[in-house]
Structure formats: C-alpha cells, structure tokens
mmCIF file of C-alpha atoms in Angstrom:
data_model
loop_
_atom_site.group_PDB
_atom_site.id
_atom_site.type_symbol
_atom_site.label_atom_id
_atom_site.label_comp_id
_atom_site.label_asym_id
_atom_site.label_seq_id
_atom_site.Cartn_x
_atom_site.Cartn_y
_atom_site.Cartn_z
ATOM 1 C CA UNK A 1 22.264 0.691 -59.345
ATOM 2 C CA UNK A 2 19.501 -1.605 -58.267
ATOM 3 C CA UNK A 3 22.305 -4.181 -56.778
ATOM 4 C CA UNK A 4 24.021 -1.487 -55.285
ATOM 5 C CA UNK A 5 20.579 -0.737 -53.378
ATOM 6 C CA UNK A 6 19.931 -4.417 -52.593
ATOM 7 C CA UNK A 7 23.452 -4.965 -51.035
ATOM 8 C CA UNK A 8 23.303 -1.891 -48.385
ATOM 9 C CA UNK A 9 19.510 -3.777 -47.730
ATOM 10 C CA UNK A 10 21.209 -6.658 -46.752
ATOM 11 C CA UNK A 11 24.003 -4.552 -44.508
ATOM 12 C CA UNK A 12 21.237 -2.699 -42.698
ATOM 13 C CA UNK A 13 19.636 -6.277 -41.808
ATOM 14 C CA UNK A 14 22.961 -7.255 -40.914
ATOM 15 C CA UNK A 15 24.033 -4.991 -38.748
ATOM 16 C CA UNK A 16 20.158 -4.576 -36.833
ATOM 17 C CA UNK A 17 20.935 -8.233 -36.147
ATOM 18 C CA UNK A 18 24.550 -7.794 -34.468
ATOM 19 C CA UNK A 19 23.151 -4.771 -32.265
ATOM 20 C CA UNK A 20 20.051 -6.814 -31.351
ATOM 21 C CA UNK A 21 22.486 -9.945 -30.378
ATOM 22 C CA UNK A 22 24.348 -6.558 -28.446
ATOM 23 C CA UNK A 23 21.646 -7.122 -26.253
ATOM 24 C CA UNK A 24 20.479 -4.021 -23.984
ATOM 25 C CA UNK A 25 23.766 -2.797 -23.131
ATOM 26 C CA UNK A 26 24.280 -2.065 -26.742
ATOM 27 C CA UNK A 27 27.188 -2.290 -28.628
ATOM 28 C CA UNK A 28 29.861 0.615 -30.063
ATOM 29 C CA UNK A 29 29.628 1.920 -33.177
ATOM 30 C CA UNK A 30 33.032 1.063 -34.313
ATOM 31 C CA UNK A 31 32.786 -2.316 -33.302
ATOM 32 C CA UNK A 32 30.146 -2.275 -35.802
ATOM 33 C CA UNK A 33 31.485 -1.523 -38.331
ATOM 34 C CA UNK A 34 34.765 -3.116 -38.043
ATOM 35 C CA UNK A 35 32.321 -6.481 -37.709
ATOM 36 C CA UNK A 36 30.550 -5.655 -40.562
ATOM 37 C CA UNK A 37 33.866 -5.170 -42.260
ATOM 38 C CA UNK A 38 32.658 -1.823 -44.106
ATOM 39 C CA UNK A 39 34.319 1.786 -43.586
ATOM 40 C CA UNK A 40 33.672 4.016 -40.339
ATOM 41 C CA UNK A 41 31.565 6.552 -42.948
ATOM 42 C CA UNK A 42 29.567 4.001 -44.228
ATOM 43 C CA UNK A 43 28.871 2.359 -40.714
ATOM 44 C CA UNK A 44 27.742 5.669 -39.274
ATOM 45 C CA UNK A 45 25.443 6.308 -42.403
ATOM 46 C CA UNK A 46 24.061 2.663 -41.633
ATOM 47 C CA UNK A 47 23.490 3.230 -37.800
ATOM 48 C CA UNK A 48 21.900 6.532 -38.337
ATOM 49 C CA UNK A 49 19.438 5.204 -40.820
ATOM 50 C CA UNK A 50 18.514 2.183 -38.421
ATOM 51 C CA UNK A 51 18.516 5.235 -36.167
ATOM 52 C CA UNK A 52 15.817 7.279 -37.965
ATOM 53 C CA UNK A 53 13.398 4.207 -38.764
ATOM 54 C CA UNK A 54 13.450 3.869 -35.136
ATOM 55 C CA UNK A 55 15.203 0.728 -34.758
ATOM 56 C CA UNK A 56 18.098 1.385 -32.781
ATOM 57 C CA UNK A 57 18.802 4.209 -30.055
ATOM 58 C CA UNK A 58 22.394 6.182 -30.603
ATOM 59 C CA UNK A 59 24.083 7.346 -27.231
ATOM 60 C CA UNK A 60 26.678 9.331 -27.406
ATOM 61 C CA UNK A 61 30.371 7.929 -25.456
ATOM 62 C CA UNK A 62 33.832 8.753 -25.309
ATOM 63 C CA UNK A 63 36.058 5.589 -25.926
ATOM 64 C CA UNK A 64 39.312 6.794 -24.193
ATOM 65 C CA UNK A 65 39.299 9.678 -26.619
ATOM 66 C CA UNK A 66 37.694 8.737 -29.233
ATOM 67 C CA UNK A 67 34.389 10.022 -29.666
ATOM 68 C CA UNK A 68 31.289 7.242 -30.220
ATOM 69 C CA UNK A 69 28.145 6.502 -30.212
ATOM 70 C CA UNK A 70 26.582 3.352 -28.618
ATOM 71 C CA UNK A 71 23.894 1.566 -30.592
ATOM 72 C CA UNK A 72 20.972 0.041 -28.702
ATOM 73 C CA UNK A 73 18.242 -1.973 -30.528
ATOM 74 C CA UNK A 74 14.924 -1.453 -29.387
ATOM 75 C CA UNK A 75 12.966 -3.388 -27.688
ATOM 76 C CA UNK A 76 10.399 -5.873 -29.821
ATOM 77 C CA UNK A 77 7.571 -6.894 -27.154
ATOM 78 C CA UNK A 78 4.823 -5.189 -28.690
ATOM 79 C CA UNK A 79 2.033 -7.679 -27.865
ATOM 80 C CA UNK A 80 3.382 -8.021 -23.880
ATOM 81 C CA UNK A 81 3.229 -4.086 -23.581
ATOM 82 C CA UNK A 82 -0.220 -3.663 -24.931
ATOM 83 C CA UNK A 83 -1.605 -6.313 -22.884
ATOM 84 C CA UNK A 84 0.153 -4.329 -19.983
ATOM 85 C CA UNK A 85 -2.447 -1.186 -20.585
ATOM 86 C CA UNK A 86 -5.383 -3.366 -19.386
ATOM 87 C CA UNK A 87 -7.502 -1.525 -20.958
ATOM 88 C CA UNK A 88 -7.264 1.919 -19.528
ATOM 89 C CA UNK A 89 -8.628 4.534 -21.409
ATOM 90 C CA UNK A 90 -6.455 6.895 -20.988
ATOM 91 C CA UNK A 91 -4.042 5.403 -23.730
ATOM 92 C CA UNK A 92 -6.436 5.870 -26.805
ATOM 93 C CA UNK A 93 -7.409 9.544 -25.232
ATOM 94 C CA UNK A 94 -7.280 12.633 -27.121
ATOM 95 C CA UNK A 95 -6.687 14.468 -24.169
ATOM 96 C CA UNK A 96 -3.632 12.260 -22.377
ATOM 97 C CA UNK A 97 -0.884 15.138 -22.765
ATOM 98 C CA UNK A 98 -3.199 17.920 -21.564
ATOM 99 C CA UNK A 99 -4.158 15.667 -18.878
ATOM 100 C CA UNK A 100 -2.465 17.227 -15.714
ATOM 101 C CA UNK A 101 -3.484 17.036 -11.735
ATOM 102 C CA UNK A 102 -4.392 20.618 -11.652
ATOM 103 C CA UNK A 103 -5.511 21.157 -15.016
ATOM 104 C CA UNK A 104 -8.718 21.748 -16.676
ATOM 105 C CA UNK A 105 -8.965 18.231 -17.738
ATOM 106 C CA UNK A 106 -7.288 16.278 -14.824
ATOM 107 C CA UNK A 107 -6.784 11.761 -14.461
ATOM 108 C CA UNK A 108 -8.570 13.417 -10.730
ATOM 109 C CA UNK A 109 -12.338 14.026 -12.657
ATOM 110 C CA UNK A 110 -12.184 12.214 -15.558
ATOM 111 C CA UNK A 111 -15.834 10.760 -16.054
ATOM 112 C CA UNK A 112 -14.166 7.604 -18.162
ATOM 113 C CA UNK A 113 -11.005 7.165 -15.842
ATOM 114 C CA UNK A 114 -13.647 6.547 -12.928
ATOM 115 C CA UNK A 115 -16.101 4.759 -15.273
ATOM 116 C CA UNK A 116 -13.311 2.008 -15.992
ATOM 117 C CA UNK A 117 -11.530 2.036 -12.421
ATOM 118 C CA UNK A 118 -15.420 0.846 -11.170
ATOM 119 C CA UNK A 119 -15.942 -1.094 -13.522
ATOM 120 C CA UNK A 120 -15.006 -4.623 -11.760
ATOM 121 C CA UNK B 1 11.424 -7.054 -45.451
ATOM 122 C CA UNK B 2 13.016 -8.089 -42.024
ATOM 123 C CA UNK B 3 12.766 -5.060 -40.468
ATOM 124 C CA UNK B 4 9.363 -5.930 -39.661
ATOM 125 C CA UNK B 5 8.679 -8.269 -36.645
ATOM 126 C CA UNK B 6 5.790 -10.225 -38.101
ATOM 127 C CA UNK B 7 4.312 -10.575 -34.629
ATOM 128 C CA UNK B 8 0.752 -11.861 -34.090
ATOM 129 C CA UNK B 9 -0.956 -9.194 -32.316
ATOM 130 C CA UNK B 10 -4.484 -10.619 -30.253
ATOM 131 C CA UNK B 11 -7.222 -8.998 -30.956
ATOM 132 C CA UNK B 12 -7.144 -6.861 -27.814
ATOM 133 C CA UNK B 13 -4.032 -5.349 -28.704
ATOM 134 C CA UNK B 14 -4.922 -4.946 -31.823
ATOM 135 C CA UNK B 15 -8.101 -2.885 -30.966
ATOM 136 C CA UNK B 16 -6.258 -0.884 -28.608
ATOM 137 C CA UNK B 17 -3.573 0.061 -31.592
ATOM 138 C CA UNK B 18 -6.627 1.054 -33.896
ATOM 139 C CA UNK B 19 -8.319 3.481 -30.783
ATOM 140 C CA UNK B 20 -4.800 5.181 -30.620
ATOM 141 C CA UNK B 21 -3.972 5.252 -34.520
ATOM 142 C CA UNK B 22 -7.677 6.722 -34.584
ATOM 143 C CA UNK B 23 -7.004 9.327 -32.315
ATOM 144 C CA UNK B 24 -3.371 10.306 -33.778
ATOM 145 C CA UNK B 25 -4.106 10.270 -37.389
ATOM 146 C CA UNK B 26 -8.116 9.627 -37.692
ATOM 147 C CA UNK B 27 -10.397 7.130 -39.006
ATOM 148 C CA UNK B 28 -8.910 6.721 -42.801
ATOM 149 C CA UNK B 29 -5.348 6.188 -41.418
ATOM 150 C CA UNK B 30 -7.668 2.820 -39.800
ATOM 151 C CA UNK B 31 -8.518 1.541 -43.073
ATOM 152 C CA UNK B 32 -4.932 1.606 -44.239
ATOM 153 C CA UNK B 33 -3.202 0.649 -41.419
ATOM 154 C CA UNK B 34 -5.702 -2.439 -41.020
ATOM 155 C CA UNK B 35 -4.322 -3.589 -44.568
ATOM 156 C CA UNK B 36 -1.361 -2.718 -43.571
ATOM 157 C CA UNK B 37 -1.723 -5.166 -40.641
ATOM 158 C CA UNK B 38 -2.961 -8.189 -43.151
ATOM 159 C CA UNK B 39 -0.618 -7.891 -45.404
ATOM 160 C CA UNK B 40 3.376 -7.502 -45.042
ATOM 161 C CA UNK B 41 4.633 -5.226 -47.499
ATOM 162 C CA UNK B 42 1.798 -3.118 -50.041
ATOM 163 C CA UNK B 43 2.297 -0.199 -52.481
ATOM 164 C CA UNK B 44 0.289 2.455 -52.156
ATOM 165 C CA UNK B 45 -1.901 1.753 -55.164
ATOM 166 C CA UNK B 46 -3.001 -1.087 -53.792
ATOM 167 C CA UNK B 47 -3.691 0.580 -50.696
ATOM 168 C CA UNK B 48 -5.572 2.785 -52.637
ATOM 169 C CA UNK B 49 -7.762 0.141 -54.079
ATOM 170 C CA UNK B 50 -8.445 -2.143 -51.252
ATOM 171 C CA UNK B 51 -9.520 1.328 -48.831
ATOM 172 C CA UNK B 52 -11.294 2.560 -51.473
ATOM 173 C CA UNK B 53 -9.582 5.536 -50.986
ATOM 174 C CA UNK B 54 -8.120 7.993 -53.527
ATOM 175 C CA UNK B 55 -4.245 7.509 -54.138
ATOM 176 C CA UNK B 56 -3.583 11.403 -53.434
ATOM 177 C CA UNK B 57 -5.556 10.975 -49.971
ATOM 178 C CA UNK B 58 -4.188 7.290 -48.993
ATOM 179 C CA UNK B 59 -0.398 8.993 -49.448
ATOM 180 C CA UNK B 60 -1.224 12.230 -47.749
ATOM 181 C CA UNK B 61 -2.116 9.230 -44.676
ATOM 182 C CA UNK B 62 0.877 7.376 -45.425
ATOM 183 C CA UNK B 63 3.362 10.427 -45.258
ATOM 184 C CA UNK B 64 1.252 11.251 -42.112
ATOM 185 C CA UNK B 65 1.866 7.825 -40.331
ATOM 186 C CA UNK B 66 5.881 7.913 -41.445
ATOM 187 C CA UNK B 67 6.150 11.407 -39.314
ATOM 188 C CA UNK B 68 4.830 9.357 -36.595
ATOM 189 C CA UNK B 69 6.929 6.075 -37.269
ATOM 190 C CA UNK B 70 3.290 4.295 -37.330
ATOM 191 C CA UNK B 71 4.445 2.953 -41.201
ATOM 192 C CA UNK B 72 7.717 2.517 -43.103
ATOM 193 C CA UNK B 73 8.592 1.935 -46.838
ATOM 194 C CA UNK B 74 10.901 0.977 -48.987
ATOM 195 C CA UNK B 75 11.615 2.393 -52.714
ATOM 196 C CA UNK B 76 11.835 -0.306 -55.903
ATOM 197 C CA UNK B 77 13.046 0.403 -58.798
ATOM 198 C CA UNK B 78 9.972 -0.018 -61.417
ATOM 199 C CA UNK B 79 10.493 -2.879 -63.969
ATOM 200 C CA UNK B 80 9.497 -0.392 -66.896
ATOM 201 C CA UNK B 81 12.271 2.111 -65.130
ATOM 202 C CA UNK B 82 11.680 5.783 -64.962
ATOM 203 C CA UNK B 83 10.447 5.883 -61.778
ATOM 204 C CA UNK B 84 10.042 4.221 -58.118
ATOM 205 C CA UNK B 85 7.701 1.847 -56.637
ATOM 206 C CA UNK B 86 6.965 2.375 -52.723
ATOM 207 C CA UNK B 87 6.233 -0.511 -51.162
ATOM 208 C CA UNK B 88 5.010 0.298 -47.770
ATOM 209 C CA UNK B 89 4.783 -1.667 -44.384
ATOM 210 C CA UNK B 90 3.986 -1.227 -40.769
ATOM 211 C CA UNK B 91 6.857 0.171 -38.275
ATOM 212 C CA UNK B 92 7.060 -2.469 -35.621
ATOM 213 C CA UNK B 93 9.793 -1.031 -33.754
ATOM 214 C CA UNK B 94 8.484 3.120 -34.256
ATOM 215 C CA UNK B 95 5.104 1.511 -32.993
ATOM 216 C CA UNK B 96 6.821 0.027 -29.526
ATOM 217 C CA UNK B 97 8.521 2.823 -29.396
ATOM 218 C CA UNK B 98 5.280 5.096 -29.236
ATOM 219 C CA UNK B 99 3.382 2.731 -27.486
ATOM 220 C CA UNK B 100 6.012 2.908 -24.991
ATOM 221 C CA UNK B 101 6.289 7.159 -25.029
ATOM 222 C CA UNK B 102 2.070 6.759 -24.763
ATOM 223 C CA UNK B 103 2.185 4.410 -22.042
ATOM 224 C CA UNK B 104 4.767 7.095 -19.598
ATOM 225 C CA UNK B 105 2.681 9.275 -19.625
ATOM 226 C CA UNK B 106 -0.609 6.448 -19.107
ATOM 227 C CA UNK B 107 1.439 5.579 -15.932
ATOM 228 C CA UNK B 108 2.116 9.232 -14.610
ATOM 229 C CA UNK B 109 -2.130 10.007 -14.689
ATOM 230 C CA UNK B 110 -2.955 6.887 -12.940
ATOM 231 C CA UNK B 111 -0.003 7.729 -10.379
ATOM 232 C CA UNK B 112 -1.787 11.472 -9.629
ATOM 233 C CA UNK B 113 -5.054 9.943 -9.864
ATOM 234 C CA UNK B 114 -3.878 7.102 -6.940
ATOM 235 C CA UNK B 115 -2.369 9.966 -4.740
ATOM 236 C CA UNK B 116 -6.038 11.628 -5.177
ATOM 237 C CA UNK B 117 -7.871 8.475 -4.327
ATOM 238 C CA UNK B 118 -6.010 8.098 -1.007
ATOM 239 C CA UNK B 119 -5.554 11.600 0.422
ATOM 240 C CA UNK B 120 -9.453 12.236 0.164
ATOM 241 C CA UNK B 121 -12.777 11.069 1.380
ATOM 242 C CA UNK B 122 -16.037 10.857 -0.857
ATOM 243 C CA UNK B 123 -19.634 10.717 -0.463
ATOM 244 C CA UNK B 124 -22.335 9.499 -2.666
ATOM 245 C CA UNK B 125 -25.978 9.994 -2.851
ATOM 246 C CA UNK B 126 -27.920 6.972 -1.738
ATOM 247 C CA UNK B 127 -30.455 7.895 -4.908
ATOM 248 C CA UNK B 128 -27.207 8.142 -6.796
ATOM 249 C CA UNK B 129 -27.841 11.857 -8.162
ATOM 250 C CA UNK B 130 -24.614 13.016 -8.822
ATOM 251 C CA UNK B 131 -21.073 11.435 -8.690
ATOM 252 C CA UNK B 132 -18.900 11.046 -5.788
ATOM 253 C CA UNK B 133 -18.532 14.268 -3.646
ATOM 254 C CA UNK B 134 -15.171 14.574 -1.955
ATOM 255 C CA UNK B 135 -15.220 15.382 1.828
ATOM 256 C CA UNK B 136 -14.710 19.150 1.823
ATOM 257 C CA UNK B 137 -17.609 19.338 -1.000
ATOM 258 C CA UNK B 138 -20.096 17.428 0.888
ATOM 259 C CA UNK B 139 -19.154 19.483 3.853
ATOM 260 C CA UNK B 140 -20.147 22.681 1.960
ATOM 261 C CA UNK B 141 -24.072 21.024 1.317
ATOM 262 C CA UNK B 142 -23.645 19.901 4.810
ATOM 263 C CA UNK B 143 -23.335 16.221 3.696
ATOM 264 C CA UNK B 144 -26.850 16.663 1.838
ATOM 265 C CA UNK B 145 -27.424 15.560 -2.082
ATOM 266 C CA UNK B 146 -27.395 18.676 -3.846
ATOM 267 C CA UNK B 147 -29.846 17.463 -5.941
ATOM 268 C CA UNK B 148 -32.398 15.669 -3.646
ATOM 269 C CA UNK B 149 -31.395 16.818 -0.314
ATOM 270 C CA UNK B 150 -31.229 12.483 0.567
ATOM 271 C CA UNK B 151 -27.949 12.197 3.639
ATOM 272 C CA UNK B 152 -24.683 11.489 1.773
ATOM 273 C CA UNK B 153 -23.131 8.229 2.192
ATOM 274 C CA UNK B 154 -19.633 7.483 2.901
ATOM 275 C CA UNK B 155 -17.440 6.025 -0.388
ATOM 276 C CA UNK B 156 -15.552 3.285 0.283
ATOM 277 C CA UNK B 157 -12.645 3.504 -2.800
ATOM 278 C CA UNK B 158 -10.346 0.881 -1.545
ATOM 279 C CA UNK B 159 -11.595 -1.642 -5.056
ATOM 280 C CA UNK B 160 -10.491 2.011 -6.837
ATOM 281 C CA UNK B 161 -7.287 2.127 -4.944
ATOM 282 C CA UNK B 162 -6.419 -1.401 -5.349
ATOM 283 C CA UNK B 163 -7.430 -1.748 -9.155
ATOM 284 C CA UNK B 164 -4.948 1.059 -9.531
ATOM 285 C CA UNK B 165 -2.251 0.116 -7.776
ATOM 286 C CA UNK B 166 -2.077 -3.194 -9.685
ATOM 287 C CA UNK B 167 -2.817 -1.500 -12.896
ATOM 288 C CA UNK B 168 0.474 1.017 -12.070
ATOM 289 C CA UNK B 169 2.413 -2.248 -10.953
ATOM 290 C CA UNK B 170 1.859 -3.979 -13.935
ATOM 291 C CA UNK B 171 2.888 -0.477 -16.163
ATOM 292 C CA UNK B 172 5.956 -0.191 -14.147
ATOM 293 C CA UNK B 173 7.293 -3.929 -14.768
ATOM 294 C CA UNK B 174 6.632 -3.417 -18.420
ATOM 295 C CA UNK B 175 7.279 0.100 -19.084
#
C-alpha cells in the first residue's frame, strides 16, 4: 500500500515536469500519458489532481474527433509578480472586490489609494 | 516534496504575502503560514507547537488555507500504522495563482482611478483643510475652503497620473 502511494508520487512529479517542459502552449493530455507510458484513466486521474492542487490549467480541445484536454503548467514567478505590485495598497485590502468606480467604496476616494499615489 | 518551488521570497514580497494572507484568513493563519514559510514540509502537530496554537484551531486554519490553495499536504502512513500523518506545506503554484487573480483586479482600480485623475480638475486649500476638491465641488463653495473660507488652489496631479501609469505598465507586463 505505502509503495503503491509512493510510486503515483513519483508519476505526479513526473508528469508536472513534462507539462512544464510543454512550455505555455501546453501539451495534450494523451500525449501525456502515452509519455508517461501509463493508461488514458490513470493519466486523466493524474492531470486532474495536478489540476486541483493548482498546478496545471485543463482546456478543453477536440483532436480531430477525439475529445481532450490540454494541460498547461502554471506559471512559477512568484517573487517577479509581487515585486510588480509596488506596493499598492490595494492588494492587501479588505475591500478590493467591492471596490468599484461608482460604488460606495470606489479606487476614485480612497483615502490610502491617494495617500500612496502622493507619496513620492 | 517537489511540488513546492523552494523560491527565496525578499522580504518585501514576503510582507506583502503576510498583509494579504492576513486579510483572507486573519492573523493566526500568519503564525502558521510564517512556519510554513521556514520550514518545507511540517505536520500539523508541530505547527501546533511552534504557534502555540491549539491542534483543533491550527487545522481549522490549515483546512481554511487548502480552500484557498494558500497550503497543501500530503498524507503518510504512520510508522505505528492505524492512522495518517499530514505533513503540510505551502502551495507555491495556488499562491501565484491568487496572487495573480488579486493582482486583475489591483490593475482594473488603478485603471478607473487613472481615467478619474485625467478627466477632472482639483483644488486644494492653501491651509490644507480638507482633501482635494474636484472642479465642479469647488465650484459649488465658489472655489472657497469650506472649512476656512482661504481661495482654493489649483491641483496639479500630473506626479499622480504619471506614478500610475507606470504602476499599471508595470502590472500589465507582469500580469
């Protein structure tokens, strides 16, 4: 049982490796598989559990007409895209996604919007 | 576990991470994911004893973070069998991925709040009373501090304008 767990590990690492290499035009789902040289069930079951711990992205295609699903890893440049913010508070806000032009709370007269943005 | 990029975050980034994991899950779910950010892979005793939480209240966190892809875990088999072993570790890729969600809708504010800062005029008080007044407002007090009655002063936003266009620049090369 517990080398049975270790193995499908291993395949998970495997295969998040071979879509990553994919680059960001992904790779197909079946070519997956048939590189990982495991069944089509168990390569779906691996793709959608990369899937749900957010590693990958799953579009659906139609391969002539065959039905598919394109795997896309996700991109790994945490550091770069936090540095990107700059400091703005409106990331770390409690309010961002009632934040509207318009609404009640509005980016238009936010006291700590303008507070940064004159702040040299 | 290889899942997990073991970038080195600077300390800017990682501040910014705590603000936000603050403001989704609160100040405990700091104190874990700061371990979490020291060490690579921890069960959720230990978590326990290094936050100097309870165990009940540091999984109720953890369970709370894996809705929101902040952690991950993996389950081990206990040596003395009979039950599992979750050995928990930080989500790289679900935290890019919200950081990147967070960071659409960052961009979309500053773009209304640009479009605001160039179709309108403001006015300040020279004692510096209130805020800036936009045009049609100071109009109304007949360009007179409602507070001190001093003559408004024209605004000049253009540092405002520029610091935001860069800012929406840099957000829309690295989405």
């Amino acid at each position: 049982m517990k080398q049975g767990k270790k193995t499908s590990e291993d395949l998970y690492e495997k295969a998040l490796e071979i879509i990553r290499n994919a680059g960001p035009q992904g790779i197909l789902q079946r070519d997956l598989w048939k590189a990982l040289k495991v069944s089509s069930r168990e390569g779906s079951r691996i793709a959608s559990t990369l899937e749900k711990r957010s590693l990958i992205i799953r579009e659906r295609v139609l391969q002539g007409r065959f039905k598919t699903f394109k795997l896309i890893a996700v991109s790994n440049n945490l550091k770069t895209s936090l540095e990107a913010i700059g400091g703005c508070p409106c990331f770390s806000c409690t309010n961002l996604l009632r934040c509207g032009s318009g609404q009640q709370i509005s980016p238009e007269n936010c006291e700590d919007l303008t507070e940064w943005l004159l702040k040299s | 576990m290889a899942f997990i990029a073991s970038a080195q975050y600077s300390e800017e980034s990682v501040d910014v991470l705590l603000r936000l994991i603050a403001v989704l899950s609160g100040e405990d779910a700091v104190k874990v994911v700061k371990v979490l950010l020291n060490e690579k892979e921890v069960s959720d005793e230990v978590l326990a004893e290094k936050t100097g939480m309870r165990l009940n209240q540091v999984r109720r966190i953890l369970y709370d973070l894996l809705d929101k892809h902040i952690v991950t875990y993996r389950r081990e088999a206990s040596e003395r069998g009979g039950y599992h072993l979750y050995i928990w570790s930080l989500n790289g890729e679900g935290l890019r991925r919200m950081v990147k969600e967070r960071k659409g809708h960052v961009l979309n504010r500053l773009r209304e709040r640009l479009l605001y800062e160039q179709q309108n005029m403001f006015f300040v008080c020279p004692n510096g009373c209130n805020g800036r007044v936009t045009f049609d407002k100071a109009m109304d007090h007949q360009f007179k501090c409602s507070k001190c009655g001093a003559i408004l002063q024209s605004f000049d936003n253009s540092k405002i304008i520029e610091k935001l266009r860069l800012r929406i620049e840099s957000l829309e090369k690295d989405p």
